[in-house]
Amino acid sequence: AQSVTQPDIHITVSEGASLELRCNYSYGATPYLFWYVQSPGQGLQLLLKYFSGDTLVQGIKGFEAEFKRSQSSFNLRKPSVHWSDAAEYFCAVGDLGLYTGGGNKLTFGTGTQLKVEL
Amino acid sequence: SAVISQKPSRDICQRGTSLTIQCQVDSQVTMMFWYRQQPGQSLTLIATANQGSEATYESGFVIDKFPISRPNLTFSTLTVSNMSPEDSSIYLCSVATGTSTDTQYFGPGTRLTVL
């Protein structure tokens, strides 16, 4: 069965500093990988996704993630964090084809809570 | 991406009662899903809402507790039945649509507290 591990429950960074959130996955084939962000009291917003091709993917809000098959990782990065980035970040792996109509069964990691110090 | 709304945004309910949560999308979508996010936890898929047929439930979730309807391609409801404090969670619907059924977009969620 697929699984996702986010080793860091909480991370605190200073505004303007760089950020890297870790994500490791377990999946038998080429995974579909996602990063979502959840601001307080909000739903989940898709930051970026990886299906195939270039292993470095760009997302919204200046985020990027790199897929490393050899390390089973899909870490999220941002060169300069803004105070508004404080939120919870979820990594997810999708298994296309588990439904007859297509779509993905998403398995989420436990999330990383990001705090930004001014 | 589609615009997704949920009603209610939050509610406080008494033990033993039921609550129906609505999910409305501004365009027709192929697939709709319901997730639960318990306090301090990650998201867990409850079921896939199938248009015109019974929902497909994940292990640990049953229709009697979480009946789901999907009468058309833009709307679905999730009912949390005979609630207990353990049902206090955020309930989120998500959709996958068109040629990108491999990507899910989420609604704002319904925060439920059961006393």
Short mmCIF file of C-alpha atoms in Angstrom, two decimals:
data_model
loop_
_atom_site.label_atom_id
_atom_site.label_comp_id
_atom_site.label_asym_id
_atom_site.label_seq_id
_atom_site.Cartn_x
_atom_site.Cartn_y
_atom_site.Cartn_z
CA ALA A 1 0.00 0.00 0.00
CA GLN A 2 1.14 3.51 -0.68
CA SER A 3 2.23 5.74 2.17
CA VAL A 4 3.67 9.18 2.78
CA THR A 5 5.97 10.31 5.57
CA GLN A 6 6.52 13.91 6.54
CA PRO A 7 9.21 13.67 9.21
CA ASP A 8 8.88 17.21 10.50
CA ILE A 9 5.74 17.95 12.47
CA HIS A 10 6.67 21.58 13.14
CA ILE A 11 9.16 23.89 11.46
CA THR A 12 9.94 27.49 12.35
CA VAL A 13 11.80 29.78 9.99
CA SER A 14 12.51 33.48 9.92
CA GLU A 15 10.86 35.61 7.29
CA GLY A 16 13.13 35.85 4.27
CA ALA A 17 14.92 32.61 5.05
CA SER A 18 14.83 29.61 2.77
CA LEU A 19 12.53 26.68 3.42
CA GLU A 20 12.60 22.98 2.73
CA LEU A 21 9.83 20.63 3.82
CA ARG A 22 10.55 16.95 3.56
CA CYS A 23 8.34 14.27 2.08
CA ASN A 24 9.12 10.61 1.56
CA TYR A 25 6.75 8.22 -0.14
CA SER A 26 6.31 4.53 -0.59
CA TYR A 27 4.77 3.38 -3.84
CA GLY A 28 5.36 0.50 -6.22
CA ALA A 29 5.30 2.38 -9.50
CA THR A 30 5.86 5.92 -10.70
CA PRO A 31 3.89 8.00 -8.24
CA TYR A 32 1.68 10.97 -8.73
CA LEU A 33 2.86 13.44 -6.09
CA PHE A 34 1.21 16.54 -4.72
CA TRP A 35 1.80 19.29 -2.22
CA TYR A 36 -1.19 21.05 -0.68
CA VAL A 37 -1.31 23.94 1.79
CA GLN A 38 -3.97 24.51 4.43
CA SER A 39 -4.20 27.92 6.03
CA PRO A 40 -6.01 28.20 9.37
CA GLY A 41 -9.72 27.62 8.94
CA GLN A 42 -9.36 26.98 5.23
CA GLY A 43 -9.57 24.03 2.90
CA LEU A 44 -6.61 22.63 1.01
CA GLN A 45 -5.03 24.53 -1.84
CA LEU A 46 -2.95 22.75 -4.45
CA LEU A 47 0.60 24.12 -4.57
CA LEU A 48 2.08 21.85 -7.21
CA LYS A 49 2.07 18.34 -8.60
CA TYR A 50 4.41 15.88 -10.28
CA PHE A 51 3.30 13.24 -12.73
CA SER A 52 6.25 12.74 -15.04
CA GLY A 53 8.95 14.58 -16.96
CA ASP A 54 11.13 17.26 -15.42
CA THR A 55 11.82 16.29 -11.83
CA LEU A 56 11.86 19.91 -10.67
CA VAL A 57 8.34 21.30 -10.69
CA GLN A 58 7.26 24.85 -10.12
CA GLY A 59 4.12 25.75 -8.26
CA ILE A 60 2.19 28.72 -7.08
CA LYS A 61 3.37 31.27 -4.52
CA GLY A 62 7.02 30.75 -5.44
CA PHE A 63 7.18 27.13 -4.30
CA GLU A 64 9.01 24.35 -6.09
CA ALA A 65 9.54 20.65 -5.43
CA GLU A 66 12.04 18.12 -6.64
CA PHE A 67 11.23 14.48 -7.29
CA LYS A 68 14.10 12.15 -6.46
CA ARG A 69 13.26 8.58 -7.32
CA SER A 70 16.43 7.16 -5.77
CA GLN A 71 15.53 8.70 -2.43
CA SER A 72 11.74 8.28 -2.74
CA SER A 73 11.45 11.93 -1.88
CA PHE A 74 9.49 14.94 -3.05
CA ASN A 75 10.71 17.85 -0.94
CA LEU A 76 9.09 21.25 -1.12
CA ARG A 77 11.27 24.36 -1.23
CA LYS A 78 10.97 28.10 -1.26
CA PRO A 79 13.97 30.43 -1.47
CA SER A 80 12.50 33.21 0.67
CA VAL A 81 9.61 32.67 3.05
CA HIS A 82 6.94 35.30 3.64
CA TRP A 83 4.92 35.64 6.85
CA SER A 84 1.81 34.69 4.87
CA ASP A 85 3.31 31.26 4.19
CA ALA A 86 2.58 30.21 7.77
CA ALA A 87 0.23 27.27 7.37
CA GLU A 88 0.11 23.49 7.37
CA TYR A 89 1.60 21.70 4.41
CA PHE A 90 0.54 18.26 3.24
CA CYS A 91 2.34 15.95 0.87
CA ALA A 92 0.20 13.35 -0.91
CA VAL A 93 0.73 10.45 -3.26
CA GLY A 94 -1.91 9.43 -5.76
CA ASP A 95 -2.61 6.07 -7.31
CA LEU A 96 -4.19 6.65 -10.68
CA GLY A 97 -6.51 3.98 -11.88
CA LEU A 98 -7.93 2.72 -8.63
CA TYR A 99 -11.31 3.93 -9.79
CA THR A 100 -13.04 2.74 -12.91
CA GLY A 101 -13.76 6.32 -13.85
CA GLY A 102 -10.17 7.43 -13.49
CA GLY A 103 -9.14 9.77 -10.76
CA ASN A 104 -6.73 9.27 -7.97
CA LYS A 105 -6.84 7.75 -4.54
CA LEU A 106 -4.84 10.21 -2.48
CA THR A 107 -2.86 9.18 0.55
CA PHE A 108 -1.75 12.11 2.68
CA GLY A 109 1.15 12.58 5.00
CA THR A 110 0.55 13.81 8.52
CA GLY A 111 1.44 17.37 7.61
CA THR A 112 4.11 19.89 8.60
CA GLN A 113 3.09 23.00 10.50
CA LEU A 114 5.13 25.99 9.35
CA LYS A 115 5.62 28.96 11.63
CA VAL A 116 7.25 32.10 10.31
CA GLU A 117 9.03 34.44 12.68
CA LEU A 118 9.07 38.10 11.79
CA SER B 1 -9.99 24.80 -11.42
CA ALA B 2 -13.57 24.51 -10.21
CA VAL B 3 -15.00 26.69 -7.45
CA ILE B 4 -16.22 24.51 -4.60
CA SER B 5 -18.45 25.60 -1.74
CA GLN B 6 -19.58 23.73 1.35
CA LYS B 7 -22.46 24.32 3.71
CA PRO B 8 -22.43 24.73 6.61
CA SER B 9 -18.94 26.07 7.19
CA ARG B 10 -19.16 24.99 10.81
CA ASP B 11 -21.66 23.58 13.24
CA ILE B 12 -21.99 22.46 16.82
CA CYS B 13 -24.26 19.48 17.29
CA GLN B 14 -25.56 17.34 20.09
CA ARG B 15 -24.67 13.70 20.52
CA GLY B 16 -27.09 11.35 18.77
CA THR B 17 -28.20 13.80 16.11
CA SER B 18 -27.31 13.87 12.41
CA LEU B 19 -25.88 16.58 10.19
CA THR B 20 -25.96 16.82 6.42
CA ILE B 21 -23.10 18.65 4.71
CA GLN B 22 -23.52 19.99 1.20
CA CYS B 23 -20.87 20.33 -1.46
CA GLN B 24 -21.63 22.45 -4.52
CA VAL B 25 -19.37 22.90 -7.54
CA ASP B 26 -19.71 25.66 -10.13
CA SER B 27 -19.20 23.27 -13.05
CA GLN B 28 -19.83 19.63 -13.85
CA VAL B 29 -17.14 17.37 -12.44
CA THR B 30 -16.28 13.78 -13.06
CA MET B 31 -15.52 12.67 -9.54
CA MET B 32 -16.35 13.89 -6.06
CA PHE B 33 -14.80 12.67 -2.82
CA TRP B 34 -15.39 13.14 0.88
CA TYR B 35 -12.56 13.32 3.42
CA ARG B 36 -12.36 13.56 7.18
CA GLN B 37 -9.66 15.46 9.03
CA GLN B 38 -9.72 14.72 12.73
CA PRO B 39 -8.17 17.29 15.10
CA GLY B 40 -4.43 17.48 14.58
CA GLN B 41 -4.55 14.68 12.02
CA SER B 42 -4.13 14.29 8.32
CA LEU B 43 -6.90 13.68 5.81
CA THR B 44 -8.58 10.32 5.44
CA LEU B 45 -10.76 9.41 2.48
CA ILE B 46 -14.27 8.45 3.55
CA ALA B 47 -15.79 7.62 0.17
CA THR B 48 -16.12 8.43 -3.48
CA ALA B 49 -19.48 9.93 -4.37
CA ASN B 50 -20.70 8.32 -7.57
CA GLN B 51 -23.29 10.06 -9.68
CA GLY B 52 -26.36 7.89 -10.08
CA SER B 53 -25.14 5.00 -7.97
CA GLU B 54 -24.12 4.14 -4.44
CA ALA B 55 -20.98 5.69 -3.03
CA THR B 56 -17.79 3.65 -2.75
CA TYR B 57 -16.63 3.56 0.86
CA GLU B 58 -13.13 3.11 2.19
CA SER B 59 -12.25 0.57 4.81
CA GLY B 60 -13.56 1.65 8.19
CA PHE B 61 -16.41 3.75 6.86
CA VAL B 62 -19.94 2.47 6.35
CA ILE B 63 -23.00 3.77 4.59
CA ASP B 64 -25.20 3.67 7.69
CA LYS B 65 -22.89 6.10 9.46
CA PHE B 66 -21.96 8.28 6.48
CA PRO B 67 -24.70 8.15 3.85
CA ILE B 68 -23.75 10.03 0.71
CA SER B 69 -25.83 11.30 -2.15
CA ARG B 70 -24.81 12.64 -5.53
CA PRO B 71 -27.89 13.49 -7.56
CA ASN B 72 -26.02 15.25 -10.37
CA LEU B 73 -22.55 16.24 -11.57
CA THR B 74 -22.32 19.43 -9.49
CA PHE B 75 -23.68 18.50 -6.08
CA SER B 76 -23.16 15.98 -3.29
CA THR B 77 -24.12 15.59 0.35
CA LEU B 78 -22.52 13.74 3.22
CA THR B 79 -24.56 12.95 6.32
CA VAL B 80 -22.88 12.20 9.61
CA SER B 81 -25.41 10.07 11.46
CA ASN B 82 -25.97 9.39 15.14
CA MET B 83 -23.05 11.61 16.03
CA SER B 84 -20.69 11.16 18.94
CA PRO B 85 -17.85 13.43 20.12
CA GLU B 86 -15.44 11.23 18.13
CA ASP B 87 -17.06 12.55 14.96
CA SER B 88 -15.77 16.05 15.70
CA SER B 89 -13.65 16.76 12.65
CA ILE B 90 -13.31 18.86 9.55
CA TYR B 91 -15.13 17.28 6.63
CA LEU B 92 -13.91 18.23 3.17
CA CYS B 93 -15.19 17.47 -0.26
CA SER B 94 -12.91 17.37 -3.25
CA VAL B 95 -13.45 17.11 -6.98
CA ALA B 96 -11.56 15.85 -9.98
CA THR B 97 -12.69 16.92 -13.38
CA GLY B 98 -12.33 16.83 -17.11
CA THR B 99 -9.02 15.73 -18.53
CA SER B 100 -7.33 16.19 -15.18
CA THR B 101 -9.14 13.61 -13.13
CA ASP B 102 -5.78 12.82 -11.62
CA THR B 103 -5.79 16.08 -9.64
CA GLN B 104 -8.17 16.83 -6.79
CA TYR B 105 -9.30 20.28 -5.72
CA PHE B 106 -10.74 20.79 -2.26
CA GLY B 107 -13.60 22.73 -0.82
CA PRO B 108 -13.19 24.98 2.24
CA GLY B 109 -14.35 22.28 4.65
CA THR B 110 -17.03 21.97 7.33
CA ARG B 111 -15.84 22.13 10.92
CA LEU B 112 -18.06 19.92 13.06
CA THR B 113 -18.06 19.84 16.84
CA VAL B 114 -20.15 17.24 18.63
CA LEU B 115 -20.96 17.82 22.29
#
